[in-house]
Amino acid sequence: MAGYSRIDDSPLGRWWRNVDRTTLVCTFILIGFGYILMLAASPAVAVRIGASRNMFIFKQVMFLSVAGVIVTGVSILSRRTVLRLSLIGGVLMLGATMLTLVHGIEIKGARRWIALPFMSLQPSEFLKPCFAVVTGWLLTQRRISRYFPGMLIAFGLYGLILLLLKSQPDIGMLTVITAVFLVQLFVDGLNLIFVGFGFACMIAAGIAAFFIFPHVRSRVERFMHPNVGDHYQIDTALRAFGNGGLMGRGPGEGRVKDLLPDAHADFVFAVAGEEYGLVICLLIICVFAAIVVRTLLRLIREDDPFVVIATTGLLTGFGLQAFVNMASTLHLIPTKGMTLPFISYGGSSAMSVALAIGMVLALTRQQPGGLRSGNGFISTLRQWRSA
């Protein structure tokens, strides 16, 4: 790729010149961490359940390889094509999410997955990036055409998704999508008072979920009261970080993977802490932060409101998912079964996050009509709010 010069006018040459290479490299660094930590964490889990020692490794290598292709392939698309992909994908994943309520696989009382020959598909994972892009377009169109009910349609779409995720139930995914929507409304120019009211409603809904859903109540009570309930997983994860220290015990020397049933998935960050230490954990956090901060800085120069609103939603979902996984592993928040993007085991997670990052790269790629100097989104936002 480094061989592409400025006089190379081929599609790949133009893509390489205009794509955010820092974000692209950081993404593949995370995929690399995913390979390494799956080699460390998954064999013990596979043996414990009586499967082939390399079963999870082979599957995750395939998932991450496909994820890398998705990131690159989607990042080449035009903004218009990204929108079309989101519209079509959103309709399909919305239908598939409805299907889970009837023919979904039930795991621990929740119906979130559809059985496929080589994997279980979680449609709501793919619904998240599609929702962010479609909502960005709806909120932008209502400003272009006064009679287009973009805000109303966006709220209707969110309400439908809310009902579907509540019925599965998947409170974690619902929380992420709600946060994405509220952040997009704020960026669109909605008064901060209304955004604050939305977050207040979100807190009220969380309190209601505490009383309605037993698994939510159990997780919160265990977080608030250390002496209540089973703390085996989180206590084991915290011991793993202590055992790892600054530099870790070394590759393959960790013990948490032999003790935790979800060491390759929800608690893979604990495996990283034990075997590779605080330094690598901080490096992983910095790579996630670099993707988010780098893209937000790039958006400051962007004068296309659709790109800004859609990309902000995509980044919110990506960053919040990473935060929830790492914070719950460190017992900073109640435990939540949410994967660490590109690093935890899971086909739906890896490919849906790849779709989101590919969309981010495509939307922020310098294109005719985008990133025009001298009139960034900040000035456009000020004009909207003063109108």
GROMACS .gro file of C-alpha atoms in nm:
model
  387
    1MET     CA    1   0.000   0.000   0.000
    2ALA     CA    2   0.286   0.238   0.075
    3GLY     CA    3   0.380   0.222  -0.293
    4TYR     CA    4   0.071   0.417  -0.405
    5SER     CA    5   0.182   0.762  -0.516
    6ARG     CA    6  -0.017   1.080  -0.563
    7ILE     CA    7  -0.014   1.031  -0.940
    8ASP     CA    8  -0.173   0.686  -0.908
    9ASP     CA    9  -0.533   0.745  -1.017
   10SER     CA   10  -0.652   0.387  -0.979
   11PRO     CA   11  -0.944   0.320  -0.740
   12LEU     CA   12  -0.709   0.161  -0.485
   13GLY     CA   13  -0.464   0.448  -0.521
   14ARG     CA   14  -0.735   0.708  -0.459
   15TRP     CA   15  -0.867   0.506  -0.167
   16TRP     CA   16  -0.523   0.481  -0.005
   17ARG     CA   17  -0.459   0.853  -0.040
   18ASN     CA   18  -0.794   0.956   0.107
   19VAL     CA   19  -0.870   0.695   0.374
   20ASP     CA   20  -0.779   0.762   0.738
   21ARG     CA   21  -0.476   0.535   0.753
   22THR     CA   22  -0.423   0.586   1.127
   23THR     CA   23  -0.768   0.448   1.208
   24LEU     CA   24  -0.719   0.168   0.955
   25VAL     CA   25  -0.387   0.064   1.112
   26CYS     CA   26  -0.533   0.082   1.465
   27THR     CA   27  -0.820  -0.141   1.354
   28PHE     CA   28  -0.583  -0.408   1.226
   29ILE     CA   29  -0.378  -0.380   1.546
   30LEU     CA   30  -0.695  -0.470   1.740
   31ILE     CA   31  -0.755  -0.763   1.504
   32GLY     CA   32  -0.396  -0.871   1.574
   33PHE     CA   33  -0.463  -0.858   1.948
   34GLY     CA   34  -0.773  -1.067   1.879
   35TYR     CA   35  -0.563  -1.340   1.719
   36ILE     CA   36  -0.306  -1.341   2.000
   37LEU     CA   37  -0.557  -1.347   2.286
   38MET     CA   38  -0.769  -1.613   2.121
   39LEU     CA   39  -0.458  -1.835   2.103
   40ALA     CA   40  -0.408  -1.769   2.475
   41ALA     CA   41  -0.764  -1.797   2.605
   42SER     CA   42  -0.966  -2.037   2.394
   43PRO     CA   43  -0.789  -2.379   2.409
   44ALA     CA   44  -0.857  -2.424   2.781
   45VAL     CA   45  -1.223  -2.328   2.734
   46ALA     CA   46  -1.261  -2.572   2.442
   47VAL     CA   47  -1.108  -2.859   2.639
   48ARG     CA   48  -1.331  -2.783   2.938
   49ILE     CA   49  -1.647  -2.825   2.727
   50GLY     CA   50  -1.515  -3.140   2.558
   51ALA     CA   51  -1.450  -2.985   2.216
   52SER     CA   52  -1.141  -2.986   1.999
   53ARG     CA   53  -0.862  -2.781   2.154
   54ASN     CA   54  -0.836  -2.558   1.847
   55MET     CA   55  -1.208  -2.525   1.771
   56PHE     CA   56  -1.246  -2.165   1.888
   57ILE     CA   57  -0.912  -2.067   1.733
   58PHE     CA   58  -1.008  -2.193   1.386
   59LYS     CA   59  -1.349  -2.026   1.403
   60GLN     CA   60  -1.214  -1.693   1.527
   61VAL     CA   61  -0.936  -1.689   1.267
   62MET     CA   62  -1.209  -1.722   1.004
   63PHE     CA   63  -1.428  -1.455   1.171
   64LEU     CA   64  -1.141  -1.206   1.203
   65SER     CA   65  -1.024  -1.271   0.849
   66VAL     CA   66  -1.373  -1.195   0.721
   67ALA     CA   67  -1.381  -0.889   0.950
   68GLY     CA   68  -1.060  -0.757   0.794
   69VAL     CA   69  -1.209  -0.799   0.447
   70ILE     CA   70  -1.529  -0.622   0.557
   71VAL     CA   71  -1.338  -0.325   0.703
   72THR     CA   72  -1.136  -0.281   0.384
   73GLY     CA   73  -1.422  -0.350   0.143
   74VAL     CA   74  -1.675  -0.121   0.311
   75SER     CA   75  -1.419   0.159   0.351
   76ILE     CA   76  -1.387   0.177  -0.030
   77LEU     CA   77  -1.759   0.249  -0.075
   78SER     CA   78  -1.898   0.593  -0.147
   79ARG     CA   79  -2.113   0.772   0.110
   80ARG     CA   80  -2.423   0.713  -0.098
   81THR     CA   81  -2.348   0.341  -0.117
   82VAL     CA   82  -2.291   0.326   0.260
   83LEU     CA   83  -2.637   0.477   0.308
   84ARG     CA   84  -2.794   0.226   0.068
   85LEU     CA   85  -2.615  -0.060   0.242
   86SER     CA   86  -2.747   0.064   0.578
   87LEU     CA   87  -3.103   0.097   0.450
   88ILE     CA   88  -3.106  -0.252   0.300
   89GLY     CA   89  -2.912  -0.408   0.588
   90GLY     CA   90  -3.130  -0.232   0.844
   91VAL     CA   91  -3.451  -0.370   0.691
   92LEU     CA   92  -3.305  -0.723   0.671
   93MET     CA   93  -3.166  -0.717   1.025
   94LEU     CA   94  -3.489  -0.568   1.160
   95GLY     CA   95  -3.678  -0.860   1.007
   96ALA     CA   96  -3.421  -1.107   1.141
   97THR     CA   97  -3.450  -0.955   1.489
   98MET     CA   98  -3.825  -1.010   1.472
   99LEU     CA   99  -3.757  -1.368   1.363
  100THR     CA  100  -3.552  -1.435   1.675
  101LEU     CA  101  -3.865  -1.392   1.886
  102VAL     CA  102  -4.027  -1.684   1.702
  103HIS     CA  103  -3.745  -1.912   1.582
  104GLY     CA  104  -3.448  -1.782   1.780
  105ILE     CA  105  -3.211  -1.990   1.991
  106GLU     CA  106  -3.288  -1.951   2.360
  107ILE     CA  107  -2.980  -1.912   2.579
  108LYS     CA  108  -3.013  -1.824   2.948
  109GLY     CA  109  -3.374  -1.715   2.894
  110ALA     CA  110  -3.300  -1.478   2.603
  111ARG     CA  111  -3.380  -1.523   2.232
  112ARG     CA  112  -3.118  -1.317   2.046
  113TRP     CA  113  -2.963  -1.559   1.798
  114ILE     CA  114  -3.054  -1.740   1.477
  115ALA     CA  115  -2.885  -2.073   1.407
  116LEU     CA  116  -2.680  -2.085   1.085
  117PRO     CA  117  -2.467  -2.375   0.955
  118PHE     CA  118  -2.132  -2.239   1.081
  119MET     CA  119  -2.229  -1.986   1.346
  120SER     CA  120  -2.510  -1.830   1.545
  121LEU     CA  121  -2.614  -1.491   1.406
  122GLN     CA  122  -2.717  -1.210   1.640
  123PRO     CA  123  -2.908  -0.970   1.409
  124SER     CA  124  -2.920  -0.685   1.662
  125GLU     CA  125  -2.540  -0.655   1.640
  126PHE     CA  126  -2.570  -0.561   1.272
  127LEU     CA  127  -2.879  -0.351   1.336
  128LYS     CA  128  -2.673  -0.114   1.555
  129PRO     CA  129  -2.443   0.035   1.283
  130CYS     CA  130  -2.725   0.040   1.026
  131PHE     CA  131  -2.946   0.231   1.271
  132ALA     CA  132  -2.674   0.492   1.332
  133VAL     CA  133  -2.629   0.564   0.959
  134VAL     CA  134  -3.002   0.564   0.875
  135THR     CA  135  -3.080   0.791   1.171
  136GLY     CA  136  -2.804   1.028   1.061
  137TRP     CA  137  -2.964   1.049   0.718
  138LEU     CA  138  -3.317   1.099   0.857
  139LEU     CA  139  -3.209   1.380   1.089
  140THR     CA  140  -3.019   1.550   0.807
  141GLN     CA  141  -3.301   1.522   0.552
  142ARG     CA  142  -3.548   1.697   0.779
  143ARG     CA  143  -3.329   2.008   0.761
  144ILE     CA  144  -3.304   1.990   0.382
  145SER     CA  145  -3.678   1.948   0.335
  146ARG     CA  146  -3.903   2.120   0.590
  147TYR     CA  147  -4.190   1.881   0.513
  148PHE     CA  148  -3.987   1.561   0.552
  149PRO     CA  149  -4.076   1.401   0.889
  150GLY     CA  150  -3.721   1.277   0.955
  151MET     CA  151  -3.734   1.325   1.330
  152LEU     CA  152  -4.069   1.147   1.357
  153ILE     CA  153  -3.948   0.852   1.147
  154ALA     CA  154  -3.628   0.829   1.351
  155PHE     CA  155  -3.823   0.814   1.677
  156GLY     CA  156  -4.060   0.557   1.528
  157LEU     CA  157  -3.766   0.339   1.419
  158TYR     CA  158  -3.607   0.367   1.762
  159GLY     CA  159  -3.938   0.278   1.929
  160LEU     CA  160  -3.972  -0.036   1.715
  161ILE     CA  161  -3.617  -0.145   1.798
  162LEU     CA  162  -3.684  -0.074   2.167
  163LEU     CA  163  -3.985  -0.307   2.168
  164LEU     CA  164  -3.795  -0.584   1.986
  165LEU     CA  165  -3.490  -0.573   2.213
  166LYS     CA  166  -3.706  -0.557   2.524
  167SER     CA  167  -3.891  -0.868   2.406
  168GLN     CA  168  -3.574  -1.074   2.355
  169PRO     CA  169  -3.468  -0.935   2.614
  170ASP     CA  170  -3.133  -0.762   2.544
  171ILE     CA  171  -3.108  -0.467   2.782
  172GLY     CA  172  -2.739  -0.412   2.711
  173MET     CA  173  -2.789  -0.368   2.336
  174LEU     CA  174  -3.093  -0.150   2.401
  175THR     CA  175  -2.884   0.075   2.627
  176VAL     CA  176  -2.614   0.112   2.362
  177ILE     CA  177  -2.863   0.196   2.085
  178THR     CA  178  -3.038   0.445   2.316
  179ALA     CA  179  -2.707   0.616   2.389
  180VAL     CA  180  -2.628   0.627   2.016
  181PHE     CA  181  -2.963   0.790   1.941
  182LEU     CA  182  -2.937   1.050   2.220
  183VAL     CA  183  -2.585   1.151   2.117
  184GLN     CA  184  -2.698   1.187   1.756
  185LEU     CA  185  -2.992   1.404   1.863
  186PHE     CA  186  -2.754   1.629   2.055
  187VAL     CA  187  -2.512   1.659   1.761
  188ASP     CA  188  -2.809   1.734   1.535
  189GLY     CA  189  -2.878   2.041   1.746
  190LEU     CA  190  -3.148   1.926   1.986
  191ASN     CA  191  -3.164   2.146   2.293
  192LEU     CA  192  -2.946   2.015   2.576
  193ILE     CA  193  -3.247   2.021   2.808
  194PHE     CA  194  -3.428   1.767   2.591
  195VAL     CA  195  -3.116   1.552   2.566
  196GLY     CA  196  -3.087   1.563   2.944
  197PHE     CA  197  -3.452   1.463   2.970
  198GLY     CA  198  -3.374   1.170   2.741
  199PHE     CA  199  -3.089   1.055   2.964
  200ALA     CA  200  -3.320   1.094   3.266
  201CYS     CA  201  -3.573   0.868   3.093
  202MET     CA  202  -3.288   0.626   3.024
  203ILE     CA  203  -3.204   0.616   3.394
  204ALA     CA  204  -3.571   0.567   3.480
  205ALA     CA  205  -3.589   0.280   3.231
  206GLY     CA  206  -3.282   0.127   3.395
  207ILE     CA  207  -3.454   0.143   3.734
  208ALA     CA  208  -3.763  -0.017   3.582
  209ALA     CA  209  -3.546  -0.292   3.428
  210PHE     CA  210  -3.405  -0.357   3.776
  211PHE     CA  211  -3.753  -0.448   3.903
  212ILE     CA  212  -3.882  -0.618   3.585
  213PHE     CA  213  -3.589  -0.840   3.478
  214PRO     CA  214  -3.444  -1.079   3.741
  215HIS     CA  215  -3.105  -1.107   3.568
  216VAL     CA  216  -3.063  -0.728   3.572
  217ARG     CA  217  -3.157  -0.712   3.941
  218SER     CA  218  -2.913  -0.993   4.021
  219ARG     CA  219  -2.620  -0.820   3.846
  220VAL     CA  220  -2.686  -0.484   4.010
  221GLU     CA  221  -2.726  -0.636   4.357
  222ARG     CA  222  -2.401  -0.829   4.321
  223PHE     CA  223  -2.225  -0.511   4.215
  224MET     CA  224  -2.368  -0.299   4.498
  225HIS     CA  225  -2.336  -0.564   4.770
  226PRO     CA  226  -2.013  -0.769   4.755
  227ASN     CA  227  -2.149  -1.024   5.003
  228VAL     CA  228  -2.465  -1.098   4.805
  229GLY     CA  229  -2.479  -1.367   4.535
  230ASP     CA  230  -2.210  -1.540   4.333
  231HIS     CA  231  -1.899  -1.326   4.266
  232TYR     CA  232  -1.683  -1.608   4.132
  233GLN     CA  233  -1.626  -1.471   3.782
  234ILE     CA  234  -1.550  -1.111   3.874
  235ASP     CA  235  -1.332  -1.211   4.174
  236THR     CA  236  -1.135  -1.447   3.952
  237ALA     CA  237  -1.092  -1.177   3.687
  238LEU     CA  238  -0.966  -0.925   3.943
  239ARG     CA  239  -0.716  -1.179   4.079
  240ALA     CA  240  -0.593  -1.230   3.723
  241PHE     CA  241  -0.507  -0.860   3.692
  242GLY     CA  242  -0.326  -0.876   4.026
  243ASN     CA  243  -0.130  -1.184   3.920
  244GLY     CA  244  -0.029  -1.021   3.593
  245GLY     CA  245   0.120  -0.711   3.749
  246LEU     CA  246   0.304  -0.469   3.524
  247MET     CA  247   0.451  -0.701   3.261
  248GLY     CA  248   0.237  -1.015   3.297
  249ARG     CA  249   0.321  -1.378   3.373
  250GLY     CA  250   0.408  -1.449   3.012
  251PRO     CA  251   0.228  -1.604   2.713
  252GLY     CA  252   0.053  -1.925   2.810
  253GLU     CA  253   0.134  -1.887   3.180
  254GLY     CA  254  -0.201  -1.748   3.290
  255ARG     CA  255  -0.448  -1.948   3.499
  256VAL     CA  256  -0.769  -1.744   3.463
  257LYS     CA  257  -0.850  -1.916   3.131
  258ASP     CA  258  -0.866  -2.249   3.316
  259LEU     CA  259  -1.115  -2.113   3.567
  260LEU     CA  260  -1.352  -1.878   3.383
  261PRO     CA  261  -1.615  -2.024   3.147
  262ASP     CA  262  -1.616  -1.702   2.937
  263ALA     CA  263  -1.241  -1.638   2.939
  264HIS     CA  264  -1.238  -1.626   2.558
  265ALA     CA  265  -1.539  -1.395   2.532
  266ASP     CA  266  -1.666  -1.157   2.801
  267PHE     CA  267  -1.351  -1.184   3.019
  268VAL     CA  268  -1.078  -1.191   2.754
  269PHE     CA  269  -0.945  -0.861   2.893
  270ALA     CA  270  -0.862  -1.045   3.218
  271VAL     CA  271  -0.657  -1.298   3.018
  272ALA     CA  272  -0.466  -1.007   2.863
  273GLY     CA  273  -0.404  -0.860   3.208
  274GLU     CA  274  -0.271  -1.183   3.356
  275GLU     CA  275  -0.051  -1.301   3.070
  276TYR     CA  276   0.068  -0.968   2.926
  277GLY     CA  277   0.028  -0.729   3.217
  278LEU     CA  278  -0.079  -0.370   3.271
  279VAL     CA  279   0.136  -0.237   2.986
  280ILE     CA  280  -0.051  -0.434   2.716
  281CYS     CA  281  -0.389  -0.357   2.875
  282LEU     CA  282  -0.310   0.015   2.861
  283LEU     CA  283  -0.194  -0.026   2.501
  284ILE     CA  284  -0.527  -0.189   2.409
  285ILE     CA  285  -0.716   0.097   2.576
  286CYS     CA  286  -0.501   0.352   2.390
  287VAL     CA  287  -0.573   0.187   2.054
  288PHE     CA  288  -0.950   0.203   2.117
  289ALA     CA  289  -0.916   0.566   2.229
  290ALA     CA  290  -0.704   0.650   1.925
  291ILE     CA  291  -0.975   0.530   1.686
  292VAL     CA  292  -1.244   0.735   1.859
  293VAL     CA  293  -1.042   1.054   1.916
  294ARG     CA  294  -0.876   1.047   1.574
  295THR     CA  295  -1.211   1.021   1.396
  296LEU     CA  296  -1.374   1.290   1.611
  297LEU     CA  297  -1.088   1.527   1.529
  298ARG     CA  298  -1.135   1.447   1.162
  299LEU     CA  299  -1.505   1.531   1.191
  300ILE     CA  300  -1.428   1.884   1.310
  301ARG     CA  301  -1.328   1.973   0.952
  302GLU     CA  302  -1.629   1.797   0.799
  303ASP     CA  303  -1.912   2.013   0.664
  304ASP     CA  304  -2.153   1.735   0.566
  305PRO     CA  305  -2.397   1.701   0.861
  306PHE     CA  306  -2.500   1.351   0.751
  307VAL     CA  307  -2.140   1.232   0.784
  308VAL     CA  308  -2.098   1.398   1.124
  309ILE     CA  309  -2.421   1.265   1.277
  310ALA     CA  310  -2.387   0.913   1.134
  311THR     CA  311  -2.018   0.878   1.221
  312THR     CA  312  -2.071   1.011   1.574
  313GLY     CA  313  -2.338   0.745   1.625
  314LEU     CA  314  -2.107   0.472   1.494
  315LEU     CA  315  -1.826   0.587   1.722
  316THR     CA  316  -2.058   0.604   2.023
  317GLY     CA  317  -2.164   0.242   1.973
  318PHE     CA  318  -1.804   0.126   1.918
  319GLY     CA  319  -1.655   0.315   2.212
  320LEU     CA  320  -1.936   0.235   2.454
  321GLN     CA  321  -1.916  -0.137   2.376
  322ALA     CA  322  -1.542  -0.140   2.448
  323PHE     CA  323  -1.589   0.061   2.768
  324VAL     CA  324  -1.867  -0.164   2.902
  325ASN     CA  325  -1.662  -0.481   2.847
  326MET     CA  326  -1.344  -0.351   3.009
  327ALA     CA  327  -1.522  -0.167   3.292
  328SER     CA  328  -1.733  -0.469   3.385
  329THR     CA  329  -1.423  -0.693   3.383
  330LEU     CA  330  -1.255  -0.449   3.623
  331HIS     CA  331  -1.574  -0.436   3.838
  332LEU     CA  332  -1.624  -0.065   3.774
  333ILE     CA  333  -1.983  -0.129   3.660
  334PRO     CA  334  -2.221  -0.427   3.698
  335THR     CA  335  -2.122  -0.722   3.480
  336LYS     CA  336  -2.272  -0.725   3.132
  337GLY     CA  337  -2.224  -0.990   2.864
  338MET     CA  338  -2.084  -0.756   2.598
  339THR     CA  339  -1.788  -0.844   2.378
  340LEU     CA  340  -1.464  -0.647   2.344
  341PRO     CA  341  -1.459  -0.535   1.977
  342PHE     CA  342  -1.231  -0.747   1.754
  343ILE     CA  343  -1.078  -0.920   2.058
  344SER     CA  344  -1.352  -1.131   2.221
  345TYR     CA  345  -1.467  -1.450   2.054
  346GLY     CA  346  -1.779  -1.416   1.841
  347GLY     CA  347  -1.863  -1.405   1.472
  348SER     CA  348  -2.155  -1.164   1.488
  349SER     CA  349  -1.959  -0.925   1.708
  350ALA     CA  350  -1.643  -0.926   1.494
  351MET     CA  351  -1.824  -0.878   1.165
  352SER     CA  352  -2.072  -0.617   1.289
  353VAL     CA  353  -1.794  -0.407   1.445
  354ALA     CA  354  -1.599  -0.446   1.120
  355LEU     CA  355  -1.904  -0.316   0.933
  356ALA     CA  356  -1.923  -0.016   1.168
  357ILE     CA  357  -1.553   0.072   1.134
  358GLY     CA  358  -1.566   0.021   0.757
  359MET     CA  359  -1.856   0.267   0.746
  360VAL     CA  360  -1.661   0.515   0.960
  361LEU     CA  361  -1.364   0.495   0.722
  362ALA     CA  362  -1.588   0.531   0.416
  363LEU     CA  363  -1.781   0.827   0.554
  364THR     CA  364  -1.471   1.014   0.671
  365ARG     CA  365  -1.272   0.945   0.355
  366GLN     CA  366  -1.194   1.264   0.166
  367GLN     CA  367  -1.434   1.278  -0.127
  368PRO     CA  368  -1.567   1.545  -0.363
  369GLY     CA  369  -1.809   1.748  -0.151
  370GLY     CA  370  -1.655   1.635   0.177
  371LEU     CA  371  -1.396   1.785   0.409
  372ARG     CA  372  -1.402   2.117   0.226
  373SER     CA  373  -1.166   2.362   0.388
  374GLY     CA  374  -1.286   2.678   0.552
  375ASN     CA  375  -1.641   2.571   0.637
  376GLY     CA  376  -1.641   2.290   0.888
  377PHE     CA  377  -1.927   2.130   1.075
  378ILE     CA  378  -1.877   2.350   1.380
  379SER     CA  379  -1.965   2.664   1.182
  380THR     CA  380  -2.256   2.482   1.020
  381LEU     CA  381  -2.388   2.378   1.362
  382ARG     CA  382  -2.369   2.736   1.484
  383GLN     CA  383  -2.568   2.852   1.182
  384TRP     CA  384  -2.838   2.590   1.252
  385ARG     CA  385  -2.874   2.688   1.617
  386SER     CA  386  -2.884   3.059   1.542
  387ALA     CA  387  -3.150   3.012   1.271
   0.00000   0.00000   0.00000
